[in-house]
Amino acid sequence: GQQLNQSPQSMFIQEGEDVSMNCTSSSIFNTWLWYKQDPGEGPVLLIALYKAGELTSNGRLTAQFGITRKDSFLNISASIPSDVGIYFCAGLKSYNTDKLIFGTGTRLQVFP
Amino acid sequence: EPEVTQTPSHQVTQMGQEVILRCVPISNHLYFYWYRQILGQKVEFLVSFYNNEISEKSEIFDDQFSVERPDGSNFTLKIRSTKLEDSAMYFCASRYTSDTQYFGPGTRLTVL
């Protein structure tokens, strides 16, 4: 099946540090979404990207839609303890599908 | 801010029993989805629903699964005869016209 690979798989950082994670695929995607999931809860949308090259910010979060349309990255600046969770990228392969394909996730731990 | 709600939060059932998971999508949304997440794994698409019919489904969504929008506000997932491997978190999602899908908090299904 279609695979979206996220790296790193997990990160352990100190409060205040910046974080960068990415998502890659062998196939082209038309839409990229970044979600955060807290334990026992549903994914919460952070950022949506619709065009190749698009760079979008949401507070301390910045995400980019790769030029090749096969990747995306998410940066978090000045991390805080509540940033802890699992970050998933998700993509839509074409404009004719609603099937969101999720990445493998990056688990973030922030130490005070 | 409007949100997707799901009930129950946790459902325990015996293998072979039927279960119905319930969702109330965001009120003006038109497209509805079910996803599942086996413990520790990524989120997987099950089915999408629009205009009172299934628009897309995955290979996971076999004859044991069905969806229904019985009235103007609820969206349900029925599993006819549950198996042990159906144990997972089930997430409902909805969207309006943009590609952005909003997820509910999930129902944890445990099949014994």
XYZ file of C-alpha atoms in Angstrom:
224
model
C 0.000 0.000 0.000
C 0.928 3.650 -0.274
C 3.482 4.661 2.326
C 4.276 8.042 3.782
C 7.513 7.818 5.721
C 8.124 10.231 8.531
C 11.427 10.988 10.159
C 12.589 10.973 12.750
C 10.449 8.290 14.352
C 10.893 9.963 17.737
C 12.579 13.007 19.191
C 13.615 13.937 22.699
C 14.359 17.622 23.060
C 14.645 20.302 25.700
C 12.111 23.034 26.150
C 13.024 26.034 24.033
C 14.675 24.053 21.251
C 13.490 24.131 17.660
C 12.205 20.937 16.054
C 12.141 19.786 12.472
C 10.432 16.705 11.087
C 9.615 15.576 7.585
C 7.448 13.330 5.533
C 8.430 11.719 2.230
C 6.772 9.575 -0.374
C 7.657 7.948 -3.663
C 4.418 9.336 -5.113
C 3.096 12.815 -5.752
C 0.496 14.307 -3.433
C -1.794 17.252 -4.174
C -2.539 18.188 -0.574
C -0.493 17.820 2.595
C -1.905 18.108 6.104
C -0.117 18.016 9.441
C -1.951 16.697 12.500
C -1.029 16.350 16.170
C -2.397 13.517 18.262
C -2.388 13.447 22.046
C -2.693 10.070 23.807
C -6.208 8.637 23.575
C -7.495 11.462 21.398
C -8.181 12.154 17.762
C -5.801 13.902 15.364
C -6.049 17.694 15.520
C -5.288 19.654 12.374
C -2.274 21.960 12.625
C -1.559 23.132 9.094
C -2.953 22.452 5.606
C -0.907 22.901 2.415
C -2.438 23.011 -1.048
C 0.248 24.099 -3.529
C 3.775 22.935 -4.289
C 6.279 25.255 -2.651
C 3.699 26.705 -0.273
C 5.080 27.770 3.091
C 2.494 28.276 5.831
C 2.780 29.257 9.479
C 0.479 28.765 12.437
C 1.989 30.428 15.497
C 5.250 28.640 16.289
C 4.596 26.040 13.590
C 5.760 26.321 9.997
C 5.173 23.756 7.280
C 6.146 23.553 3.647
C 4.794 21.642 0.684
C 7.830 20.336 -1.200
C 8.484 21.491 -4.748
C 8.544 17.911 -6.033
C 5.151 17.313 -4.314
C 6.639 14.183 -2.774
C 7.554 15.642 0.597
C 6.665 18.094 3.313
C 8.300 19.308 6.490
C 7.053 20.722 9.772
C 9.091 22.983 12.034
C 8.244 23.904 15.598
C 10.135 26.822 17.075
C 10.860 27.373 20.769
C 9.224 24.136 21.899
C 7.158 24.019 25.091
C 6.016 21.030 27.192
C 2.526 20.991 25.646
C 4.078 20.279 22.231
C 4.478 16.680 23.422
C 2.524 14.243 21.252
C 2.623 12.373 17.980
C 2.783 14.396 14.783
C 1.337 12.865 11.642
C 1.590 14.060 8.108
C -1.290 13.086 5.839
C -1.795 13.533 2.138
C -4.330 13.366 -0.636
C -2.975 11.865 -3.815
C -5.356 13.510 -6.244
C -8.272 15.872 -6.454
C -10.581 12.892 -7.069
C -10.015 11.141 -3.785
C -10.950 11.777 -0.190
C -8.767 9.003 1.129
C -6.301 10.622 3.497
C -3.085 8.630 3.654
C -1.352 9.028 6.979
C 2.340 8.944 7.709
C 4.014 6.729 10.244
C 4.214 9.506 12.838
C 6.921 11.326 14.787
C 6.711 11.087 18.560
C 7.910 14.258 20.270
C 8.997 14.437 23.902
C 9.904 17.804 25.430
C 11.837 17.980 28.674
C 11.679 21.096 30.862
C -15.639 26.246 17.817
C -17.771 23.443 16.349
C -16.311 19.963 16.606
C -16.958 16.357 15.679
C -18.290 14.277 18.566
C -18.289 10.506 18.970
C -20.034 8.088 21.305
C -19.274 5.975 23.169
C -15.706 6.836 24.090
C -15.003 3.183 24.869
C -16.927 0.100 23.755
C -16.184 -3.403 24.942
C -17.817 -6.289 23.106
C -17.605 -10.032 22.713
C -16.281 -11.514 19.485
C -19.132 -12.118 17.045
C -21.334 -9.366 18.439
C -22.549 -6.404 16.435
C -21.455 -2.901 17.393
C -22.576 0.515 16.251
C -20.254 3.454 16.652
C -21.855 6.868 16.504
C -20.628 10.228 15.293
C -22.105 13.693 15.058
C -20.153 15.550 12.357
C -19.816 19.329 12.289
C -23.248 20.635 11.363
C -22.713 22.213 7.944
C -20.261 19.600 6.720
C -21.089 17.506 3.684
C -18.462 14.773 3.583
C -18.051 12.139 6.271
C -15.376 9.562 7.001
C -14.383 6.695 9.236
C -10.770 5.852 9.996
C -9.250 3.396 12.402
C -5.992 3.233 14.322
C -4.731 -0.014 15.760
C -2.781 0.608 18.955
C 0.642 2.060 18.216
C 0.088 2.232 14.477
C -0.837 4.893 11.966
C -4.336 6.044 11.132
C -5.960 4.095 8.263
C -8.802 5.159 6.003
C -11.939 3.001 6.050
C -14.676 4.776 4.118
C -15.919 8.115 2.831
C -19.579 9.092 2.489
C -21.245 11.880 0.566
C -24.767 12.593 -0.570
C -26.081 9.533 1.278
C -23.804 7.042 -0.348
C -20.337 5.592 -0.018
C -17.924 7.422 -2.312
C -14.786 5.466 -1.539
C -13.769 2.551 0.679
C -10.599 0.712 1.550
C -9.882 -2.998 1.433
C -10.378 -3.070 5.208
C -14.025 -2.055 4.759
C -15.433 -5.472 3.870
C -18.986 -6.836 4.057
C -18.885 -6.830 7.851
C -18.837 -3.031 7.843
C -21.592 -0.617 6.937
C -22.223 3.094 7.351
C -25.398 5.077 7.595
C -26.587 8.623 8.037
C -29.940 7.881 9.661
C -30.914 11.516 10.138
C -29.570 14.993 9.526
C -26.995 14.895 12.275
C -25.709 11.372 12.999
C -23.265 9.210 11.053
C -22.786 5.614 12.175
C -20.380 2.754 11.571
C -21.719 -0.749 12.120
C -19.570 -3.839 12.449
C -21.836 -6.852 12.021
C -19.811 -9.621 13.622
C -16.771 -8.309 15.422
C -13.420 -10.066 15.327
C -10.488 -9.738 17.705
C -8.553 -7.813 15.058
C -11.276 -5.158 14.925
C -9.974 -3.851 18.255
C -8.765 -0.320 17.533
C -9.562 3.369 17.910
C -12.199 4.397 15.390
C -12.224 8.018 14.309
C -14.986 9.845 12.543
C -14.080 12.888 10.443
C -15.986 15.437 8.412
C -15.344 18.314 6.059
C -17.208 21.023 4.260
C -15.851 21.817 0.802
C -12.134 22.316 1.413
C -9.858 19.290 1.693
C -9.448 19.775 5.419
C -10.896 16.873 7.385
C -11.689 17.445 11.064
C -11.472 14.456 13.356
C -13.502 13.440 16.383
C -11.965 12.206 19.658
C -12.456 8.558 18.709
C -14.139 5.452 20.099
C -11.893 2.793 21.546
C -13.310 -0.603 20.537
C -12.136 -3.616 22.493
C -13.203 -7.039 21.229
C -12.801 -9.871 23.723
